[in-house]
Backbone as XML, in Angstrom:
<?xml version="1.0"?>
<chain id="A" units="angstrom">
  <residue number="1" name="MET">
    <atom name="N" x="12.301" y="-12.781" z="21.853"/>
    <atom name="CA" x="11.821" y="-13.523" z="20.697"/>
    <atom name="C" x="12.530" y="-12.992" z="19.453"/>
  </residue>
  <residue number="2" name="ALA">
    <atom name="N" x="12.987" y="-13.862" z="18.620"/>
    <atom name="CA" x="13.703" y="-13.470" z="17.412"/>
    <atom name="C" x="12.747" y="-12.833" z="16.420"/>
  </residue>
  <residue number="3" name="ALA">
    <atom name="N" x="13.292" y="-11.921" z="15.596"/>
    <atom name="CA" x="12.482" y="-11.231" z="14.590"/>
    <atom name="C" x="11.873" y="-12.210" z="13.595"/>
  </residue>
  <residue number="4" name="THR">
    <atom name="N" x="12.595" y="-13.286" z="13.298"/>
    <atom name="CA" x="12.072" y="-14.257" z="12.336"/>
    <atom name="C" x="10.862" y="-14.994" z="12.888"/>
  </residue>
  <residue number="5" name="GLN">
    <atom name="N" x="10.770" y="-15.118" z="14.213"/>
    <atom name="CA" x="9.604" y="-15.749" z="14.826"/>
    <atom name="C" x="8.439" y="-14.770" z="14.921"/>
  </residue>
  <residue number="6" name="LEU">
    <atom name="N" x="8.742" y="-13.512" z="15.125"/>
    <atom name="CA" x="7.713" y="-12.500" z="15.283"/>
    <atom name="C" x="7.040" y="-12.161" z="13.959"/>
  </residue>
  <residue number="7" name="GLN">
    <atom name="N" x="7.793" y="-12.130" z="12.893"/>
    <atom name="CA" x="7.248" y="-11.695" z="11.616"/>
    <atom name="C" x="6.043" y="-12.525" z="11.158"/>
  </residue>
  <residue number="8" name="PRO">
    <atom name="N" x="6.081" y="-13.852" z="11.155"/>
    <atom name="CA" x="4.890" y="-14.603" z="10.744"/>
    <atom name="C" x="3.679" y="-14.322" z="11.629"/>
  </residue>
  <residue number="9" name="ARG">
    <atom name="N" x="3.901" y="-14.157" z="12.914"/>
    <atom name="CA" x="2.796" y="-13.830" z="13.821"/>
    <atom name="C" x="2.227" y="-12.452" z="13.508"/>
  </residue>
  <residue number="10" name="LEU">
    <atom name="N" x="3.111" y="-11.504" z="13.258"/>
    <atom name="CA" x="2.677" y="-10.155" z="12.925"/>
    <atom name="C" x="1.875" y="-10.151" z="11.631"/>
  </residue>
  <residue number="11" name="LEU">
    <atom name="N" x="2.366" y="-10.856" z="10.627"/>
    <atom name="CA" x="1.651" y="-10.929" z="9.354"/>
    <atom name="C" x="0.307" y="-11.625" z="9.515"/>
  </residue>
  <residue number="12" name="ALA">
    <atom name="N" x="0.267" y="-12.671" z="10.309"/>
    <atom name="CA" x="-1.001" y="-13.375" z="10.534"/>
    <atom name="C" x="-2.007" y="-12.461" z="11.223"/>
  </residue>
  <residue number="13" name="SER">
    <atom name="N" x="-1.562" y="-11.699" z="12.205"/>
    <atom name="CA" x="-2.487" y="-10.796" z="12.891"/>
    <atom name="C" x="-2.920" y="-9.661" z="11.977"/>
  </residue>
  <residue number="14" name="LEU">
    <atom name="N" x="-2.032" y="-9.204" z="11.116"/>
    <atom name="CA" x="-2.398" y="-8.177" z="10.140"/>
    <atom name="C" x="-3.450" y="-8.721" z="9.181"/>
  </residue>
  <residue number="15" name="GLY">
    <atom name="N" x="-3.257" y="-9.937" z="8.717"/>
    <atom name="CA" x="-4.234" y="-10.559" z="7.830"/>
    <atom name="C" x="-5.585" y="-10.700" z="8.494"/>
  </residue>
  <residue number="16" name="TYR">
    <atom name="N" x="-5.590" y="-11.068" z="9.760"/>
    <atom name="CA" x="-6.835" y="-11.208" z="10.520"/>
    <atom name="C" x="-7.528" y="-9.860" z="10.653"/>
  </residue>
  <residue number="17" name="TRP">
    <atom name="N" x="-6.748" y="-8.810" z="10.866"/>
    <atom name="CA" x="-7.283" y="-7.464" z="11.046"/>
    <atom name="C" x="-7.847" y="-6.909" z="9.741"/>
  </residue>
  <residue number="18" name="VAL">
    <atom name="N" x="-7.188" y="-7.166" z="8.612"/>
    <atom name="CA" x="-7.595" y="-6.600" z="7.322"/>
    <atom name="C" x="-8.697" y="-7.423" z="6.664"/>
  </residue>
  <residue number="19" name="ASP">
    <atom name="N" x="-8.566" y="-8.732" z="6.663"/>
    <atom name="CA" x="-9.520" y="-9.621" z="5.983"/>
    <atom name="C" x="-10.714" y="-9.872" z="6.903"/>
  </residue>
  <residue number="20" name="LYS">
    <atom name="N" x="-11.600" y="-8.891" z="6.980"/>
    <atom name="CA" x="-12.713" y="-8.921" z="7.938"/>
    <atom name="C" x="-13.654" y="-10.107" z="7.728"/>
  </residue>
  <residue number="21" name="ASP">
    <atom name="N" x="-13.893" y="-10.490" z="6.470"/>
    <atom name="CA" x="-14.853" y="-11.571" z="6.215"/>
    <atom name="C" x="-14.195" y="-12.952" z="6.163"/>
  </residue>
  <residue number="22" name="ARG">
    <atom name="N" x="-12.894" y="-13.005" z="6.433"/>
    <atom name="CA" x="-12.122" y="-14.255" z="6.465"/>
    <atom name="C" x="-12.206" y="-15.033" z="5.152"/>
  </residue>
  <residue number="23" name="SER">
    <atom name="N" x="-12.257" y="-14.302" z="4.042"/>
    <atom name="CA" x="-12.355" y="-14.938" z="2.725"/>
    <atom name="C" x="-10.998" y="-15.377" z="2.187"/>
  </residue>
  <residue number="24" name="GLY">
    <atom name="N" x="-9.929" y="-14.886" z="2.805"/>
    <atom name="CA" x="-8.592" y="-15.214" z="2.320"/>
    <atom name="C" x="-8.058" y="-14.218" z="1.308"/>
  </residue>
  <residue number="25" name="VAL">
    <atom name="N" x="-8.879" y="-13.242" z="0.938"/>
    <atom name="CA" x="-8.465" y="-12.179" z="0.021"/>
    <atom name="C" x="-8.932" y="-10.843" z="0.591"/>
  </residue>
  <residue number="26" name="ILE">
    <atom name="N" x="-8.336" y="-9.772" z="0.082"/>
    <atom name="CA" x="-8.672" y="-8.429" z="0.528"/>
    <atom name="C" x="-9.590" y="-7.802" z="-0.518"/>
  </residue>
  <residue number="27" name="SER">
    <atom name="N" x="-10.816" y="-7.481" z="-0.126"/>
    <atom name="CA" x="-11.772" y="-6.852" z="-1.042"/>
    <atom name="C" x="-11.488" y="-5.356" z="-1.135"/>
  </residue>
  <residue number="28" name="ASP">
    <atom name="N" x="-12.160" y="-4.690" z="-2.071"/>
    <atom name="CA" x="-12.011" y="-3.247" z="-2.223"/>
    <atom name="C" x="-12.391" y="-2.532" z="-0.927"/>
  </residue>
  <residue number="29" name="ASN">
    <atom name="N" x="-13.496" y="-2.927" z="-0.315"/>
    <atom name="CA" x="-13.925" y="-2.291" z="0.936"/>
    <atom name="C" x="-12.930" y="-2.541" z="2.065"/>
  </residue>
  <residue number="30" name="GLU">
    <atom name="N" x="-12.405" y="-3.750" z="2.148"/>
    <atom name="CA" x="-11.413" y="-4.062" z="3.184"/>
    <atom name="C" x="-10.137" y="-3.262" z="2.955"/>
  </residue>
  <residue number="31" name="LEU">
    <atom name="N" x="-9.753" y="-3.092" z="1.694"/>
    <atom name="CA" x="-8.569" y="-2.288" z="1.376"/>
    <atom name="C" x="-8.786" y="-0.842" z="1.795"/>
  </residue>
  <residue number="32" name="GLN">
    <atom name="N" x="-9.933" y="-0.283" z="1.439"/>
    <atom name="CA" x="-10.224" y="1.102" z="1.812"/>
    <atom name="C" x="-10.198" y="1.275" z="3.324"/>
  </residue>
  <residue number="33" name="GLN">
    <atom name="N" x="-10.798" y="0.348" z="4.029"/>
    <atom name="CA" x="-10.838" y="0.437" z="5.486"/>
    <atom name="C" x="-9.430" y="0.327" z="6.083"/>
  </residue>
  <residue number="34" name="ALA">
    <atom name="N" x="-8.635" y="-0.592" z="5.582"/>
    <atom name="CA" x="-7.277" y="-0.778" z="6.105"/>
    <atom name="C" x="-6.416" y="0.455" z="5.855"/>
  </residue>
  <residue number="35" name="LEU">
    <atom name="N" x="-6.489" y="1.004" z="4.650"/>
    <atom name="CA" x="-5.637" y="2.142" z="4.315"/>
    <atom name="C" x="-6.130" y="3.445" z="4.918"/>
  </residue>
  <residue number="36" name="SER">
    <atom name="N" x="-7.374" y="3.498" z="5.354"/>
    <atom name="CA" x="-7.897" y="4.726" z="5.962"/>
    <atom name="C" x="-7.236" y="5.008" z="7.308"/>
  </residue>
  <residue number="37" name="ASN">
    <atom name="N" x="-6.512" y="4.050" z="7.835"/>
    <atom name="CA" x="-5.807" y="4.227" z="9.105"/>
    <atom name="C" x="-4.428" y="4.841" z="8.932"/>
  </residue>
  <residue number="38" name="GLY">
    <atom name="N" x="-4.200" y="5.552" z="7.879"/>
    <atom name="CA" x="-2.907" y="6.197" z="7.695"/>
    <atom name="C" x="-2.821" y="7.017" z="6.428"/>
  </residue>
  <residue number="39" name="TYR">
    <atom name="N" x="-3.781" y="6.817" z="5.533"/>
    <atom name="CA" x="-3.770" y="7.512" z="4.256"/>
    <atom name="C" x="-5.148" y="8.093" z="3.975"/>
  </residue>
  <residue number="40" name="ARG">
    <atom name="N" x="-5.171" y="9.254" z="3.332"/>
    <atom name="CA" x="-6.423" y="9.824" z="2.833"/>
    <atom name="C" x="-6.394" y="9.691" z="1.319"/>
  </residue>
  <residue number="41" name="LEU">
    <atom name="N" x="-6.995" y="8.638" z="0.821"/>
    <atom name="CA" x="-6.951" y="8.329" z="-0.606"/>
    <atom name="C" x="-8.369" y="8.301" z="-1.165"/>
  </residue>
  <residue number="42" name="SER">
    <atom name="N" x="-8.499" y="8.725" z="-2.409"/>
    <atom name="CA" x="-9.809" y="8.749" z="-3.059"/>
    <atom name="C" x="-10.261" y="7.343" z="-3.435"/>
  </residue>
  <residue number="43" name="ASP">
    <atom name="N" x="-11.551" y="7.219" z="-3.687"/>
    <atom name="CA" x="-12.091" y="5.945" z="-4.171"/>
    <atom name="C" x="-11.430" y="5.545" z="-5.482"/>
  </residue>
  <residue number="44" name="GLN">
    <atom name="N" x="-11.166" y="6.537" z="-6.330"/>
    <atom name="CA" x="-10.519" y="6.258" z="-7.611"/>
    <atom name="C" x="-9.128" y="5.676" z="-7.404"/>
  </residue>
  <residue number="45" name="PHE">
    <atom name="N" x="-8.402" y="6.175" z="-6.403"/>
    <atom name="CA" x="-7.064" y="5.647" z="-6.167"/>
    <atom name="C" x="-7.123" y="4.236" z="-5.601"/>
  </residue>
  <residue number="46" name="HIS">
    <atom name="N" x="-8.104" y="3.950" z="-4.776"/>
    <atom name="CA" x="-8.270" y="2.576" z="-4.290"/>
    <atom name="C" x="-8.507" y="1.630" z="-5.463"/>
  </residue>
  <residue number="47" name="ASP">
    <atom name="N" x="-9.295" y="2.090" z="-6.441"/>
    <atom name="CA" x="-9.528" y="1.276" z="-7.640"/>
    <atom name="C" x="-8.224" y="1.019" z="-8.390"/>
  </residue>
  <residue number="48" name="ILE">
    <atom name="N" x="-7.370" y="2.033" z="-8.455"/>
    <atom name="CA" x="-6.062" y="1.875" z="-9.107"/>
    <atom name="C" x="-5.234" y="0.828" z="-8.369"/>
  </residue>
  <residue number="49" name="LEU">
    <atom name="N" x="-5.229" y="0.896" z="-7.042"/>
    <atom name="CA" x="-4.470" y="-0.085" z="-6.254"/>
    <atom name="C" x="-4.985" y="-1.500" z="-6.482"/>
  </residue>
  <residue number="50" name="ILE">
    <atom name="N" x="-6.296" y="-1.658" z="-6.508"/>
    <atom name="CA" x="-6.872" y="-2.984" z="-6.764"/>
    <atom name="C" x="-6.417" y="-3.491" z="-8.125"/>
  </residue>
  <residue number="51" name="ARG">
    <atom name="N" x="-6.524" y="-2.646" z="-9.147"/>
    <atom name="CA" x="-6.118" y="-3.081" z="-10.498"/>
    <atom name="C" x="-4.630" y="-3.408" z="-10.556"/>
  </residue>
  <residue number="52" name="LYS">
    <atom name="N" x="-3.823" y="-2.639" z="-9.861"/>
    <atom name="CA" x="-2.371" y="-2.834" z="-9.897"/>
    <atom name="C" x="-1.950" y="-4.132" z="-9.202"/>
  </residue>
  <residue number="53" name="PHE">
    <atom name="N" x="-2.565" y="-4.453" z="-8.076"/>
    <atom name="CA" x="-2.096" y="-5.576" z="-7.266"/>
    <atom name="C" x="-2.998" y="-6.803" z="-7.318"/>
  </residue>
  <residue number="54" name="ASP">
    <atom name="N" x="-4.067" y="-6.744" z="-8.091"/>
    <atom name="CA" x="-4.964" y="-7.885" z="-8.271"/>
    <atom name="C" x="-4.471" y="-8.716" z="-9.451"/>
  </residue>
  <residue number="55" name="ARG">
    <atom name="N" x="-3.584" y="-9.650" z="-9.177"/>
    <atom name="CA" x="-3.005" y="-10.464" z="-10.259"/>
    <atom name="C" x="-4.001" y="-11.453" z="-10.845"/>
  </residue>
  <residue number="56" name="GLN">
    <atom name="N" x="-5.067" y="-11.761" z="-10.119"/>
    <atom name="CA" x="-6.067" y="-12.720" z="-10.594"/>
    <atom name="C" x="-7.153" y="-12.059" z="-11.437"/>
  </residue>
  <residue number="57" name="GLY">
    <atom name="N" x="-7.253" y="-10.729" z="-11.380"/>
    <atom name="CA" x="-8.277" y="-10.020" z="-12.136"/>
    <atom name="C" x="-9.681" y="-10.204" z="-11.587"/>
  </residue>
  <residue number="58" name="ARG">
    <atom name="N" x="-9.813" y="-10.379" z="-10.285"/>
    <atom name="CA" x="-11.113" y="-10.649" z="-9.655"/>
    <atom name="C" x="-11.660" y="-9.472" z="-8.845"/>
  </residue>
  <residue number="59" name="GLY">
    <atom name="N" x="-10.949" y="-8.347" z="-8.848"/>
    <atom name="CA" x="-11.406" y="-7.210" z="-8.058"/>
    <atom name="C" x="-11.099" y="-7.340" z="-6.583"/>
  </residue>
  <residue number="60" name="GLN">
    <atom name="N" x="-10.153" y="-8.187" z="-6.251"/>
    <atom name="CA" x="-9.721" y="-8.386" z="-4.869"/>
    <atom name="C" x="-8.238" y="-8.731" z="-4.879"/>
  </residue>
  <residue number="61" name="ILE">
    <atom name="N" x="-7.611" y="-8.614" z="-3.736"/>
    <atom name="CA" x="-6.160" y="-8.778" z="-3.661"/>
    <atom name="C" x="-5.824" y="-9.930" z="-2.722"/>
  </residue>
  <residue number="62" name="ALA">
    <atom name="N" x="-4.957" y="-10.821" z="-3.170"/>
    <atom name="CA" x="-4.440" y="-11.873" z="-2.294"/>
    <atom name="C" x="-3.627" y="-11.208" z="-1.186"/>
  </residue>
  <residue number="63" name="PHE">
    <atom name="N" x="-3.539" y="-11.860" z="-0.037"/>
    <atom name="CA" x="-2.878" y="-11.241" z="1.106"/>
    <atom name="C" x="-1.424" y="-10.889" z="0.810"/>
  </residue>
  <residue number="64" name="ASP">
    <atom name="N" x="-0.671" y="-11.770" z="0.148"/>
    <atom name="CA" x="0.729" y="-11.454" z="-0.145"/>
    <atom name="C" x="0.837" y="-10.275" z="-1.105"/>
  </residue>
  <residue number="65" name="ASP">
    <atom name="N" x="-0.118" y="-10.133" z="-2.027"/>
    <atom name="CA" x="-0.129" y="-8.972" z="-2.918"/>
    <atom name="C" x="-0.493" y="-7.706" z="-2.147"/>
  </residue>
  <residue number="66" name="PHE">
    <atom name="N" x="-1.355" y="-7.843" z="-1.148"/>
    <atom name="CA" x="-1.693" y="-6.713" z="-0.285"/>
    <atom name="C" x="-0.446" y="-6.223" z="0.452"/>
  </residue>
  <residue number="67" name="ILE">
    <atom name="N" x="0.320" y="-7.146" z="1.000"/>
    <atom name="CA" x="1.557" y="-6.774" z="1.699"/>
    <atom name="C" x="2.505" y="-6.065" z="0.740"/>
  </residue>
  <residue number="68" name="GLN">
    <atom name="N" x="2.666" y="-6.616" z="-0.465"/>
    <atom name="CA" x="3.533" y="-5.985" z="-1.466"/>
    <atom name="C" x="3.033" y="-4.584" z="-1.797"/>
  </residue>
  <residue number="69" name="GLY">
    <atom name="N" x="1.729" y="-4.433" z="-1.952"/>
    <atom name="CA" x="1.151" y="-3.118" z="-2.231"/>
    <atom name="C" x="1.410" y="-2.129" z="-1.114"/>
  </residue>
  <residue number="70" name="CYS">
    <atom name="N" x="1.307" y="-2.585" z="0.125"/>
    <atom name="CA" x="1.584" y="-1.717" z="1.268"/>
    <atom name="C" x="3.044" y="-1.278" z="1.293"/>
  </residue>
  <residue number="71" name="ILE">
    <atom name="N" x="3.935" y="-2.182" z="0.952"/>
    <atom name="CA" x="5.361" y="-1.848" z="0.911"/>
    <atom name="C" x="5.617" y="-0.795" z="-0.154"/>
  </residue>
  <residue number="72" name="VAL">
    <atom name="N" x="5.055" y="-0.987" z="-1.338"/>
    <atom name="CA" x="5.232" y="-0.019" z="-2.427"/>
    <atom name="C" x="4.631" y="1.328" z="-2.031"/>
  </residue>
  <residue number="73" name="LEU">
    <atom name="N" x="3.427" y="1.320" z="-1.484"/>
    <atom name="CA" x="2.778" y="2.560" z="-1.071"/>
    <atom name="C" x="3.605" y="3.290" z="-0.024"/>
  </residue>
  <residue number="74" name="GLN">
    <atom name="N" x="4.177" y="2.562" z="0.926"/>
    <atom name="CA" x="5.010" y="3.196" z="1.946"/>
    <atom name="C" x="6.283" y="3.774" z="1.339"/>
  </residue>
  <residue number="75" name="ARG">
    <atom name="N" x="6.901" y="3.056" z="0.419"/>
    <atom name="CA" x="8.119" y="3.564" z="-0.230"/>
    <atom name="C" x="7.820" y="4.824" z="-1.029"/>
  </residue>
  <residue number="76" name="LEU">
    <atom name="N" x="6.707" y="4.818" z="-1.769"/>
    <atom name="CA" x="6.323" y="6.006" z="-2.531"/>
    <atom name="C" x="6.021" y="7.178" z="-1.602"/>
  </residue>
  <residue number="77" name="THR">
    <atom name="N" x="5.365" y="6.899" z="-0.491"/>
    <atom name="CA" x="5.053" y="7.947" z="0.483"/>
    <atom name="C" x="6.328" y="8.529" z="1.071"/>
  </residue>
  <residue number="78" name="ASP">
    <atom name="N" x="7.285" y="7.687" z="1.409"/>
    <atom name="CA" x="8.562" y="8.166" z="1.946"/>
    <atom name="C" x="9.272" y="9.072" z="0.949"/>
  </residue>
  <residue number="79" name="ILE">
    <atom name="N" x="9.280" y="8.674" z="-0.314"/>
    <atom name="CA" x="9.917" y="9.487" z="-1.353"/>
    <atom name="C" x="9.183" y="10.812" z="-1.502"/>
  </residue>
  <residue number="80" name="PHE">
    <atom name="N" x="7.855" y="10.753" z="-1.553"/>
    <atom name="CA" x="7.057" y="11.970" z="-1.681"/>
    <atom name="C" x="7.366" y="12.934" z="-0.540"/>
  </residue>
  <residue number="81" name="ARG">
    <atom name="N" x="7.432" y="12.427" z="0.667"/>
    <atom name="CA" x="7.664" y="13.285" z="1.840"/>
    <atom name="C" x="9.016" y="13.978" z="1.793"/>
  </residue>
  <residue number="82" name="ARG">
    <atom name="N" x="9.990" y="13.358" z="1.151"/>
    <atom name="CA" x="11.292" y="14.012" z="1.006"/>
    <atom name="C" x="11.170" y="15.302" z="0.204"/>
  </residue>
  <residue number="83" name="TYR">
    <atom name="N" x="10.271" y="15.319" z="-0.767"/>
    <atom name="CA" x="10.092" y="16.486" z="-1.625"/>
    <atom name="C" x="9.018" y="17.442" z="-1.101"/>
  </residue>
  <residue number="84" name="ASP">
    <atom name="N" x="8.147" y="16.985" z="-0.248"/>
    <atom name="CA" x="7.076" y="17.809" z="0.314"/>
    <atom name="C" x="7.602" y="18.490" z="1.570"/>
  </residue>
  <residue number="85" name="THR">
    <atom name="N" x="8.507" y="19.431" z="1.373"/>
    <atom name="CA" x="9.232" y="20.027" z="2.493"/>
    <atom name="C" x="8.330" y="20.837" z="3.422"/>
  </residue>
  <residue number="86" name="ASP">
    <atom name="N" x="7.251" y="21.416" z="2.896"/>
    <atom name="CA" x="6.343" y="22.172" z="3.760"/>
    <atom name="C" x="5.152" y="21.333" z="4.234"/>
  </residue>
  <residue number="87" name="GLN">
    <atom name="N" x="5.141" y="20.071" z="3.876"/>
    <atom name="CA" x="4.142" y="19.085" z="4.298"/>
    <atom name="C" x="2.706" y="19.536" z="4.025"/>
  </residue>
  <residue number="88" name="ASP">
    <atom name="N" x="2.491" y="20.086" z="2.809"/>
    <atom name="CA" x="1.143" y="20.499" z="2.430"/>
    <atom name="C" x="0.464" y="19.504" z="1.494"/>
  </residue>
  <residue number="89" name="GLY">
    <atom name="N" x="1.151" y="18.392" z="1.198"/>
    <atom name="CA" x="0.566" y="17.379" z="0.324"/>
    <atom name="C" x="0.778" y="17.636" z="-1.154"/>
  </residue>
  <residue number="90" name="TRP">
    <atom name="N" x="1.593" y="18.619" z="-1.472"/>
    <atom name="CA" x="1.883" y="18.949" z="-2.871"/>
    <atom name="C" x="3.388" y="19.054" z="-3.061"/>
  </residue>
  <residue number="91" name="ILE">
    <atom name="N" x="3.856" y="18.582" z="-4.207"/>
    <atom name="CA" x="5.269" y="18.735" z="-4.541"/>
    <atom name="C" x="5.392" y="19.239" z="-5.969"/>
  </residue>
  <residue number="92" name="GLN">
    <atom name="N" x="6.511" y="19.874" z="-6.236"/>
    <atom name="CA" x="6.832" y="20.281" z="-7.597"/>
    <atom name="C" x="8.211" y="19.701" z="-7.900"/>
  </residue>
  <residue number="93" name="VAL">
    <atom name="N" x="8.253" y="18.839" z="-8.891"/>
    <atom name="CA" x="9.509" y="18.189" z="-9.248"/>
    <atom name="C" x="9.726" y="18.291" z="-10.747"/>
  </residue>
  <residue number="94" name="SER">
    <atom name="N" x="10.964" y="18.262" z="-11.119"/>
    <atom name="CA" x="11.296" y="18.235" z="-12.544"/>
    <atom name="C" x="11.065" y="16.826" z="-13.078"/>
  </residue>
  <residue number="95" name="TYR">
    <atom name="N" x="11.074" y="16.710" z="-14.374"/>
    <atom name="CA" x="10.908" y="15.401" z="-14.998"/>
    <atom name="C" x="12.003" y="14.443" z="-14.538"/>
  </residue>
  <residue number="96" name="GLU">
    <atom name="N" x="13.230" y="14.936" z="-14.464"/>
    <atom name="CA" x="14.346" y="14.088" z="-14.040"/>
    <atom name="C" x="14.189" y="13.660" z="-12.580"/>
  </residue>
  <residue number="97" name="GLN">
    <atom name="N" x="13.725" y="14.560" z="-11.726"/>
    <atom name="CA" x="13.480" y="14.192" z="-10.331"/>
    <atom name="C" x="12.385" y="13.128" z="-10.245"/>
  </residue>
  <residue number="98" name="TYR">
    <atom name="N" x="11.350" y="13.305" z="-11.049"/>
    <atom name="CA" x="10.265" y="12.322" z="-11.093"/>
    <atom name="C" x="10.801" y="10.952" z="-11.495"/>
  </residue>
  <residue number="99" name="LEU">
    <atom name="N" x="11.595" y="10.912" z="-12.566"/>
    <atom name="CA" x="12.169" y="9.643" z="-13.014"/>
    <atom name="C" x="13.049" y="9.029" z="-11.933"/>
  </residue>
  <residue number="100" name="SER">
    <atom name="N" x="13.824" y="9.847" z="-11.253"/>
    <atom name="CA" x="14.675" y="9.349" z="-10.167"/>
    <atom name="C" x="13.833" y="8.729" z="-9.063"/>
  </residue>
  <residue number="101" name="MET">
    <atom name="N" x="12.708" y="9.371" z="-8.734"/>
    <atom name="CA" x="11.823" y="8.832" z="-7.701"/>
    <atom name="C" x="11.267" y="7.482" z="-8.134"/>
  </residue>
  <residue number="102" name="VAL">
    <atom name="N" x="10.800" y="7.400" z="-9.364"/>
    <atom name="CA" x="10.202" y="6.159" z="-9.859"/>
    <atom name="C" x="11.239" y="5.049" z="-9.930"/>
  </residue>
  <residue number="103" name="PHE">
    <atom name="N" x="12.401" y="5.352" z="-10.484"/>
    <atom name="CA" x="13.421" y="4.316" z="-10.635"/>
    <atom name="C" x="14.010" y="3.877" z="-9.298"/>
  </residue>
  <residue number="104" name="SER">
    <atom name="N" x="13.871" y="4.684" z="-8.269"/>
    <atom name="CA" x="14.388" y="4.267" z="-6.967"/>
    <atom name="C" x="13.532" y="3.169" z="-6.337"/>
  </residue>
  <residue number="105" name="ILE">
    <atom name="N" x="12.320" y="2.955" z="-6.849"/>
    <atom name="CA" x="11.470" y="1.902" z="-6.293"/>
    <atom name="C" x="11.267" y="0.735" z="-7.239"/>
  </residue>
  <residue number="106" name="VAL">
    <atom name="N" x="11.662" y="0.886" z="-8.475"/>
    <atom name="CA" x="11.453" y="-0.193" z="-9.456"/>
    <atom name="C" x="12.504" y="-1.264" z="-9.277"/>
  </residue>
</chain>
């Protein structure tokens, strides 16, 4: 099966898995539950993600915005891991390194 055929099916199944109430949007609770399968993030950070990716201002995220948020979160995590050489969840970077990390995803 070609990748172009698989991708819509994969996205549809992801949407089904994340959008538990079938509302067509991702609520704060659904976001927390989905991200708990790979990230340990605080409630405050989940609120930041909702505010960042909720283009409608309703406290929930459209599915395409959820996908975009996941892509950004994964890219930031990959960059962070490059600097977290001892894998303790902490990094120390200079201001210039920080700017380089940010500009690499913008």
